[in-house]
mmCIF file of C-alpha atoms in Angstrom:
data_model
loop_
_atom_site.group_PDB
_atom_site.id
_atom_site.type_symbol
_atom_site.label_atom_id
_atom_site.label_comp_id
_atom_site.label_asym_id
_atom_site.label_seq_id
_atom_site.Cartn_x
_atom_site.Cartn_y
_atom_site.Cartn_z
ATOM 1 C CA MET A 12 95.948 109.234 74.387
ATOM 2 C CA GLY A 13 94.500 105.924 75.522
ATOM 3 C CA ILE A 14 92.076 103.512 73.951
ATOM 4 C CA LYS A 15 88.286 103.721 73.899
ATOM 5 C CA ALA A 16 86.791 100.903 75.933
ATOM 6 C CA VAL A 17 83.531 99.453 77.111
ATOM 7 C CA ILE A 18 83.680 97.491 80.347
ATOM 8 C CA LEU A 19 80.658 95.308 80.917
ATOM 9 C CA ASP A 20 79.364 93.365 83.864
ATOM 10 C CA ARG A 21 78.789 89.703 82.965
ATOM 11 C CA ASP A 22 75.651 88.443 84.705
ATOM 12 C CA GLY A 23 72.509 90.311 83.750
ATOM 13 C CA VAL A 24 74.338 92.258 81.032
ATOM 14 C CA ILE A 25 75.994 89.729 78.702
ATOM 15 C CA LEU A 26 74.483 86.583 80.210
ATOM 16 C CA VAL A 27 70.973 85.979 81.458
ATOM 17 C CA HIS A 28 71.336 86.228 85.233
ATOM 18 C CA LYS A 29 71.406 82.790 86.840
ATOM 19 C CA PRO A 30 72.636 82.803 90.442
ATOM 20 C CA TYR A 31 76.146 81.382 90.826
ATOM 21 C CA ILE A 32 76.282 80.109 87.239
ATOM 22 C CA HIS A 33 79.410 78.046 86.591
ATOM 23 C CA ASP A 34 78.399 75.256 84.194
ATOM 24 C CA PRO A 35 78.998 76.269 80.550
ATOM 25 C CA ARG A 36 75.869 74.334 79.552
ATOM 26 C CA ASP A 37 73.882 77.048 81.345
ATOM 27 C CA ILE A 38 75.238 79.900 79.218
ATOM 28 C CA GLU A 39 72.421 81.974 77.746
ATOM 29 C CA PHE A 40 73.367 85.251 76.113
ATOM 30 C CA ILE A 41 71.322 88.440 76.127
ATOM 31 C CA GLU A 42 71.132 88.927 72.366
ATOM 32 C CA PRO A 43 70.433 92.709 72.327
ATOM 33 C CA THR A 44 73.624 93.227 74.332
ATOM 34 C CA LEU A 45 75.631 91.118 71.878
ATOM 35 C CA ALA A 46 74.347 93.169 68.936
ATOM 36 C CA TRP A 47 75.304 96.362 70.771
ATOM 37 C CA MET A 48 78.765 94.958 71.592
ATOM 38 C CA ARG A 49 79.416 94.133 67.917
ATOM 39 C CA LYS A 50 78.439 97.690 66.977
ATOM 40 C CA GLN A 51 80.788 99.156 69.602
ATOM 41 C CA GLN A 52 83.660 97.094 68.206
ATOM 42 C CA GLN A 53 82.915 98.486 64.745
ATOM 43 C CA LEU A 54 83.095 101.987 66.265
ATOM 44 C CA GLY A 55 86.585 101.247 67.595
ATOM 45 C CA TYR A 56 85.830 100.345 71.204
ATOM 46 C CA ARG A 57 87.655 97.490 72.880
ATOM 47 C CA LEU A 58 85.542 95.275 75.122
ATOM 48 C CA PHE A 59 86.258 94.106 78.656
ATOM 49 C CA ILE A 60 84.346 92.265 81.365
ATOM 50 C CA ALA A 61 84.480 93.090 85.079
ATOM 51 C CA THR A 62 82.534 90.624 87.205
ATOM 52 C CA ASN A 63 82.085 89.912 90.898
ATOM 53 C CA GLN A 64 82.375 86.170 91.454
ATOM 54 C CA GLY A 65 81.532 85.819 95.135
ATOM 55 C CA GLY A 66 80.389 82.257 94.454
ATOM 56 C CA ILE A 67 84.066 81.305 94.624
ATOM 57 C CA ALA A 68 84.353 82.724 98.155
ATOM 58 C CA MET A 69 81.066 81.059 99.077
ATOM 59 C CA GLY A 70 82.356 77.655 97.953
ATOM 60 C CA TYR A 71 79.688 77.197 95.237
ATOM 61 C CA TYR A 72 82.372 76.682 92.595
ATOM 62 C CA THR A 73 86.135 76.858 92.376
ATOM 63 C CA GLU A 74 88.295 79.440 90.686
ATOM 64 C CA GLU A 75 89.307 76.728 88.203
ATOM 65 C CA GLN A 76 85.643 76.078 87.354
ATOM 66 C CA PHE A 77 85.138 79.815 86.843
ATOM 67 C CA LEU A 78 88.166 80.022 84.541
ATOM 68 C CA TYR A 79 86.934 77.055 82.466
ATOM 69 C CA PHE A 80 83.449 78.606 82.231
ATOM 70 C CA THR A 81 85.059 81.871 81.101
ATOM 71 C CA LYS A 82 87.170 80.131 78.449
ATOM 72 C CA VAL A 83 84.060 78.483 76.977
ATOM 73 C CA MET A 84 82.054 81.731 77.145
ATOM 74 C CA LEU A 85 84.803 83.705 75.393
ATOM 75 C CA ALA A 86 85.006 81.107 72.602
ATOM 76 C CA MET A 87 81.233 81.311 72.165
ATOM 77 C CA LEU A 88 81.443 85.113 71.968
ATOM 78 C CA GLU A 89 84.252 84.900 69.385
ATOM 79 C CA ASP A 90 81.995 82.607 67.314
ATOM 80 C CA ARG A 91 79.424 85.427 67.427
ATOM 81 C CA GLY A 92 81.939 88.042 66.249
ATOM 82 C CA ILE A 93 82.697 89.519 69.668
ATOM 83 C CA HIS A 94 86.245 89.784 71.012
ATOM 84 C CA ILE A 95 86.762 90.391 74.729
ATOM 85 C CA GLU A 96 90.201 91.839 75.468
ATOM 86 C CA HIS A 97 90.303 90.720 79.090
ATOM 87 C CA VAL A 98 88.049 89.425 81.860
ATOM 88 C CA TYR A 99 88.634 90.933 85.284
ATOM 89 C CA TYR A 100 86.995 89.111 88.160
ATOM 90 C CA CYS A 101 86.777 89.387 91.903
ATOM 91 C CA PRO A 102 86.581 86.033 93.744
ATOM 92 C CA HIS A 103 86.197 87.716 97.135
ATOM 93 C CA LYS A 104 83.257 88.141 99.480
ATOM 94 C CA PRO A 105 83.712 89.268 103.085
ATOM 95 C CA ASN A 106 81.289 86.650 104.455
ATOM 96 C CA GLY A 107 82.675 83.850 102.290
ATOM 97 C CA VAL A 108 83.370 80.358 103.625
ATOM 98 C CA VAL A 109 86.634 79.803 101.719
ATOM 99 C CA PRO A 110 89.139 81.598 103.974
ATOM 100 C CA ARG A 111 91.550 82.815 101.289
ATOM 101 C CA TYR A 112 88.675 84.573 99.469
ATOM 102 C CA ALA A 113 86.698 85.744 102.527
ATOM 103 C CA ILE A 114 88.138 89.245 102.568
ATOM 104 C CA ASP A 115 87.034 92.831 102.112
ATOM 105 C CA CYS A 116 89.022 93.749 99.016
ATOM 106 C CA GLU A 117 89.342 96.732 96.711
ATOM 107 C CA CYS A 118 88.287 94.828 93.588
ATOM 108 C CA ARG A 119 84.722 93.829 94.525
ATOM 109 C CA LYS A 120 82.217 96.209 92.961
ATOM 110 C CA PRO A 121 81.009 98.788 93.974
ATOM 111 C CA LYS A 122 84.687 99.477 94.685
ATOM 112 C CA PRO A 123 86.479 100.367 91.440
ATOM 113 C CA GLY A 124 89.553 98.119 91.759
ATOM 114 C CA MET A 125 88.903 95.911 88.717
ATOM 115 C CA LEU A 126 88.084 98.918 86.553
ATOM 116 C CA LEU A 127 91.128 100.872 87.694
ATOM 117 C CA GLN A 128 93.291 97.828 86.928
ATOM 118 C CA ALA A 129 91.846 97.637 83.404
ATOM 119 C CA ILE A 130 92.456 101.369 82.930
ATOM 120 C CA ARG A 131 96.097 100.941 83.942
ATOM 121 C CA ASP A 132 96.675 97.690 82.045
ATOM 122 C CA TYR A 133 95.278 98.927 78.734
ATOM 123 C CA ASP A 134 95.758 102.711 78.919
ATOM 124 C CA ILE A 135 92.005 103.271 78.726
ATOM 125 C CA ASP A 136 90.894 106.844 78.085
ATOM 126 C CA VAL A 137 88.183 107.229 80.731
ATOM 127 C CA SER A 138 86.764 110.325 79.029
ATOM 128 C CA GLN A 139 85.783 108.159 76.031
ATOM 129 C CA SER A 140 84.947 104.913 77.835
ATOM 130 C CA TYR A 141 81.977 103.297 79.556
ATOM 131 C CA MET A 142 80.909 100.882 82.263
ATOM 132 C CA ILE A 143 77.704 98.996 81.438
ATOM 133 C CA GLY A 144 75.880 97.329 84.302
ATOM 134 C CA ASP A 145 72.631 96.002 85.645
ATOM 135 C CA SER A 146 73.126 96.888 89.306
ATOM 136 C CA GLN A 147 73.849 99.972 91.353
ATOM 137 C CA SER A 148 77.213 98.467 92.342
ATOM 138 C CA ASP A 149 78.225 98.378 88.645
ATOM 139 C CA ILE A 150 77.216 101.999 88.149
ATOM 140 C CA ASP A 151 78.918 103.105 91.374
ATOM 141 C CA ALA A 152 82.154 101.310 90.428
ATOM 142 C CA GLY A 153 82.124 102.905 86.978
ATOM 143 C CA LYS A 154 81.602 106.387 88.384
ATOM 144 C CA ALA A 155 84.318 105.857 91.018
ATOM 145 C CA ALA A 156 86.729 104.878 88.220
ATOM 146 C CA GLY A 157 85.872 108.025 86.247
ATOM 147 C CA LEU A 158 84.035 106.194 83.458
ATOM 148 C CA HIS A 159 80.774 107.145 81.822
ATOM 149 C CA THR A 160 78.088 104.713 82.983
ATOM 150 C CA LYS A 161 74.994 103.208 81.419
ATOM 151 C CA TRP A 162 72.397 100.771 82.650
ATOM 152 C CA VAL A 163 72.149 97.737 80.381
ATOM 153 C CA HIS A 164 68.557 98.568 79.379
ATOM 154 C CA GLU A 165 69.801 101.924 78.047
ATOM 155 C CA ILE A 166 71.896 100.251 75.338
ATOM 156 C CA TRP A 167 69.189 98.068 73.780
#
């Protein structure tokens, strides 16, 4: 039997949505989500992030800038009592301007690739696990991966 997990989108769920955010100084958390995440940890759920990062493919920021932003964000979450097991991200976008990322992949939500990878990597029990999102693509990806789904406003 696998683990219980909550997979969350990043922008608009954990962070206030700011288009193509990549500067850690712009991090602004959605506090009701953080409170809910702490409660889920207490209930035995492990937390994951699955985020589309098409800004990499569009040339707005580099993968290295994204990884640095993520490192800072995770440290800030740890300081708030929230541990993220793993961050899955998709740097692709079919109409991107950076050729190596300008592809139609299986990981970009609404396709379930990132979620299926998390399920495999961590032996997630989909019958007891959730995808939390703020867009139809999040919900569609969660359903396609066999997870229960919730809109972010449903958890506050």
